[in-house]
Every structure is written in structure tokens, then in C-alpha cells.
XYZ file of N, CA and C in Angstrom:
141
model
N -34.614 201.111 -98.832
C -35.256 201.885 -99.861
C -36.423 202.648 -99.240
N -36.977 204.040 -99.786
C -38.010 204.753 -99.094
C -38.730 204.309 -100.319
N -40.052 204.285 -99.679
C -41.042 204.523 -100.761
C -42.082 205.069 -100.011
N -42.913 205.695 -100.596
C -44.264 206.624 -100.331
C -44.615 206.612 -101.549
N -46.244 206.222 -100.638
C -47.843 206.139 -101.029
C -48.651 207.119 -100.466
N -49.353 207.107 -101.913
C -50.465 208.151 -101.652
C -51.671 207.714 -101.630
N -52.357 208.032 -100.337
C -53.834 207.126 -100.088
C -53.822 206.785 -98.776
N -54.116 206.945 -97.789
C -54.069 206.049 -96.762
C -55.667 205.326 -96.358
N -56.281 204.680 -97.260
C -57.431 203.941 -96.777
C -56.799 202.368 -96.788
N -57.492 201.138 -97.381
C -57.610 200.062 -97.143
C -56.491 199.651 -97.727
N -56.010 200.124 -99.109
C -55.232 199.602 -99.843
C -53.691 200.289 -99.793
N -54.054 201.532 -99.463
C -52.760 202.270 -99.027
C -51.921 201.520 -97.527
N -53.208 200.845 -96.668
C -52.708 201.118 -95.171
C -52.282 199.222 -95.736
N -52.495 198.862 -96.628
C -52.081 197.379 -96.966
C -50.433 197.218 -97.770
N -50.281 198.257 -98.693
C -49.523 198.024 -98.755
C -48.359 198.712 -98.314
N -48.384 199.909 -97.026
C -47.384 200.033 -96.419
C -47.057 198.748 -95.647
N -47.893 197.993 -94.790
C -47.788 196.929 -94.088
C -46.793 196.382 -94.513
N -47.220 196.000 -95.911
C -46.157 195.412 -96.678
C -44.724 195.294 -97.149
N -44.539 196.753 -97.311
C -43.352 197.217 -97.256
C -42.436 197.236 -95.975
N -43.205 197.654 -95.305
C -42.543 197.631 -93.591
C -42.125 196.351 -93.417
N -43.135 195.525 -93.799
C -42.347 193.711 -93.344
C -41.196 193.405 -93.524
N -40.780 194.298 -95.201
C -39.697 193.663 -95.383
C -38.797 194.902 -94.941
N -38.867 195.758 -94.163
C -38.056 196.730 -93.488
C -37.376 197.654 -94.811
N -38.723 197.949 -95.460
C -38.870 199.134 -96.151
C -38.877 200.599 -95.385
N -38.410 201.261 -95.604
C -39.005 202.992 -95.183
C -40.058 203.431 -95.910
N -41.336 203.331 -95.279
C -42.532 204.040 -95.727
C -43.250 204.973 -95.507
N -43.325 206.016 -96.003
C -44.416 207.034 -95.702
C -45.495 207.306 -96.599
N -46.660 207.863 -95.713
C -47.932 207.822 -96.583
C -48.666 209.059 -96.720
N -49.015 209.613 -97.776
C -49.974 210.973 -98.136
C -51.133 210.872 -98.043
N -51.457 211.485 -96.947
C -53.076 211.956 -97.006
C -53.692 212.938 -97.016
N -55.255 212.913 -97.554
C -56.045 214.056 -97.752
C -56.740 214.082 -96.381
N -57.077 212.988 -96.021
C -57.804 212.480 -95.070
C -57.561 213.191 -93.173
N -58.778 213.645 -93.081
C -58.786 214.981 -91.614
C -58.626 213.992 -90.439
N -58.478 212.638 -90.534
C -58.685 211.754 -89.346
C -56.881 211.212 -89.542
N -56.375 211.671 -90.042
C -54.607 211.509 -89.813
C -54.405 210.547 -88.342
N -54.954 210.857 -87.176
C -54.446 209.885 -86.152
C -55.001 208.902 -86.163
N -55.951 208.478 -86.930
C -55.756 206.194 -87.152
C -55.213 205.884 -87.945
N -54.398 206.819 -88.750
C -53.294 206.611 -89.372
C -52.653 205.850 -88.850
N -51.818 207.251 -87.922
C -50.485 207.272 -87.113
C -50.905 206.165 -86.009
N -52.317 206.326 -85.751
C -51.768 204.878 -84.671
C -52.151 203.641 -84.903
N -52.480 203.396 -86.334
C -52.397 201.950 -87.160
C -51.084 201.653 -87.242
N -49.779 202.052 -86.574
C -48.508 201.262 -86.692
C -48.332 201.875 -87.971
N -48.558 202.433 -88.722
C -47.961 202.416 -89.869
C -47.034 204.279 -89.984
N -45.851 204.360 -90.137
C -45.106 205.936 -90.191
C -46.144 206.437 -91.387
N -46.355 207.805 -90.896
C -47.296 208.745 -92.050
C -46.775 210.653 -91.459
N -46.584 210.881 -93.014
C -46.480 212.609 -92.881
C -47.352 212.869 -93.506
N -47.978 213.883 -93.340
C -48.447 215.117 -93.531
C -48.375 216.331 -94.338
């Protein structure tokens, strides 16, 4: 299943984690200009 979230701070970057565990497809929406501790918190994120 895909799912995408919108938010990538504390609670966004928590519950992709989450999803990923159980080998969810996740992607995440951000407003946010610092996009690469996103991408290199392990977690898939577009843009």
C-alpha cells in the first residue's frame, strides 16, 4: 500500500518510520527548505 504524509517534522518523520516497518510505500510532503535531513533520515521523500 502507498501512503503519503504531509509534514515532515517529528511526527511526520515518526510515522513514516512506521509505515516503512511494516514495508509500507511512503512518501512525504514538505514545505520545509532543509529537504536533505529528510532524505538522509532513511526515510523516501518527494518534493
Amino acid at each position: 500500500m502507498k501512503i503519503g504524509i504531509l509534514g515532515s517534522g517529528d511526527v511526520g518523520k515518526t510515522l513514516a518510520n512506521g509505515f516503512i516497518k511494516y514495508d509500507f510505500e511512503v512518501m512525504i510532503g514538505t514545505r520545509d527548505n532543509k529537504l536533505d535531513d529528510v532524505k538522509n533520515s532513511g526515510i523516501n521523500s518527494g518534493a
